[in-house]
Amino acid sequence: MSIITLDKETYYSKEYSLSKMTTEEYIRDPRFQLIGFSYQIDDGKPTWITGSDKYMAEHLHSLELEKHTLIAQNSLFDASIMSWHYGIHPKFIIDTMSMAAPIQSITKGKSLDALARHFKLGVKGKEVVAAMGKRREDFTPEELARYGGYCDNDVALTYALFNTLREYSTPQEMYVIDMFLRLYTDPILVLNKPLLEQHLVNVVERKEALLAKVEAIVGKDGLMSNPKFAAVLQKLGVVPPTKISKSTGKETFAFAKTDAPMKELLAHPDDRVQAVVAARMGVKSTLEETRTRNFIAMAVRGTLPIALNYYGAHTGRASGAESMNLQNLPRGGTLRQAIEAPPGYKVIACDSSQIEARVVAWLAGQEDLLEAFRNKVDIYSSFASDVYGYEVNKSMTDQRFVGKTAILGLGFQMGWKRFAEQVKSMSGIVISEADAKRVVNLYRSKYYRISELWDAADTAMKIVVAGGTAEFGVGIKLIWASEGVHLPNGMIVRYPGLRYDAEYESFVYDDRYGKRNRIYAGKIIENVVQALARIIVFYQTCKIDKQLRKYDKPQSRFKIVLSVHDEAVTVAPAKAAEKVKEMMVKTMSQPPVWAPDLPVACEAEIGANYGECK
DNA sequence: ATGCATCGCGCG
DNA sequence: AAAGCGCGCGATGCAT
């Protein structure tokens, strides 16, 4: 098997370019045109190919990528063209841009230019021909040759970059990258266009009805802007509620729908106030409408390619992309329902249960909590029983919700104020200051090993700041050296520029974008736990993918079709759905080799569409 | 016009 | 001393 490094040059103009539209829109556009491409086999010299569409297509097919590995800088682009325009599906896809993502804070960006300069691999050529607005026919042979030289240089740099980045990645992570790219290059899920069109009508009508009720009071644009909305409230004799901003520490309006004073205004004696507040809440999120419009536009073009940044978060979690974040679709909504399996197939989704709560208990060595998870105890009810002093069961939703919020948040040093606030905003349950403090203290004393884990992380951080190397963790010992916390799969949670900051009166580090970021015990533990949970779920997801791919070729429907943090989604022929579900449950019930005593569990559902799998 | 910071809101 | 965390997108307001 060879490694083929490749780069394509394609037509673009002022309006038709990747800076004006998504990759999917650009590649599926009728204006799309391949101008030429360079490729290099293993350590060989780059070759530039240009000519008629037929000639280039034949040359691409002659590379037999089905048997080889493709490398590109931003393979999302090159591999999608390969798949959507030429029906070529490489055996394995490597993307140097994705490989660079975990070390972005070191390389200061992940463009080919930035990476080549950082690693001193050479210089990315400046564009040698004016290509803007020119189709292939418009170039002179001499211009095309110069274009080829530029493209050859990019290919050589990309291959050198791959060899450099190898030592920062692992085979397992490369599999994850390939799997994520294929969510996009070989899309399987289908959008239900009629359903989306009807939904758009409903959403627009609902919004118009809300606005019609209050237009006389607020005018055309008094709802979205905070200062304007404040003026509207004042006009109605209401003092606009305020709060302290979490990001700036300054006073700001408390106009979010989770802000308690806003909720109270929904029951204001003046009907006009009620209507205005309800309208603001109903209009503030534009997600439903904009996403529906984007889905419809995409449905016209084809199936749903899923764009996820592999390693988008500081902790390695994936993040959304392409104006189409598929990790935050409203639960129980039409958008999820509109994502369907192809005809004759079913969607199967499998969720890892309370993975972070389990990992923090395991990392801390909190044996009683681990034992409860092992025995499949309903841990939310169980902790709520301790809080209330009587037996809480699943039917006691309020008490259980308090237990759930405690189990999911208090392991990361959440305080009593935030706890009470969160419970109230999510469920309406009011907890007194004394009770909130009691719950927090109960958690910290009952699960004292978790509090001790925070202390251990705090100590470790101070040792590292003083120039040393430290370790923390009971379930597994994690080494914290200068660059960050080393994880059992070879990856690192990085804290560049870790130091004490007098102005912030706190320890800080510089995030990916160079911004100062506070860091403290509970947050370190949360970061590390999130990173470990991600490693576990991604490992399980890859294992599911590998088992499915055995049944067909790489471009087949037998593969992972979506991943959302603690969830893996596949499609399977209706007849095989139960079997595939069993395989997924079995796979996601197994802990990784480095945590054999970690009790993991999962839940799976089968449906005709993604919405039915919840 | 364009970039940047902030807020709100959707998810895990 | 104590502090739940991690994202992306759209809208707004302000600076350039």
XYZ file of C-alpha atoms (C1' of nucleotides) in Angstrom, chain A residues 225 314 317 319 323 325 413-415 418 444 520 526 530, chain C residues 1-14:
28
model
C -31.465 44.138 21.172
C -9.340 21.906 24.461
C -13.933 16.629 21.987
C -16.923 20.426 17.548
C -22.535 26.668 9.731
C -23.373 22.265 13.977
C -16.434 21.869 42.426
C -19.743 23.550 41.616
C -20.742 25.866 44.464
C -24.693 27.908 41.077
C -18.300 16.662 49.263
C -8.286 25.889 39.187
C -13.412 18.540 34.629
C -13.974 15.178 29.754
C -11.003 31.560 49.444
C -13.792 29.597 46.075
C -14.870 28.901 41.505
C -19.014 22.821 37.135
C -16.930 22.306 32.130
C -16.726 21.962 26.788
C -18.415 23.793 22.148
C -20.730 26.839 17.398
C -23.839 30.045 15.433
C -26.477 34.260 15.032
C -27.481 38.894 16.512
C -25.950 43.176 18.356
C -22.988 47.118 19.317
C -18.754 49.303 18.812
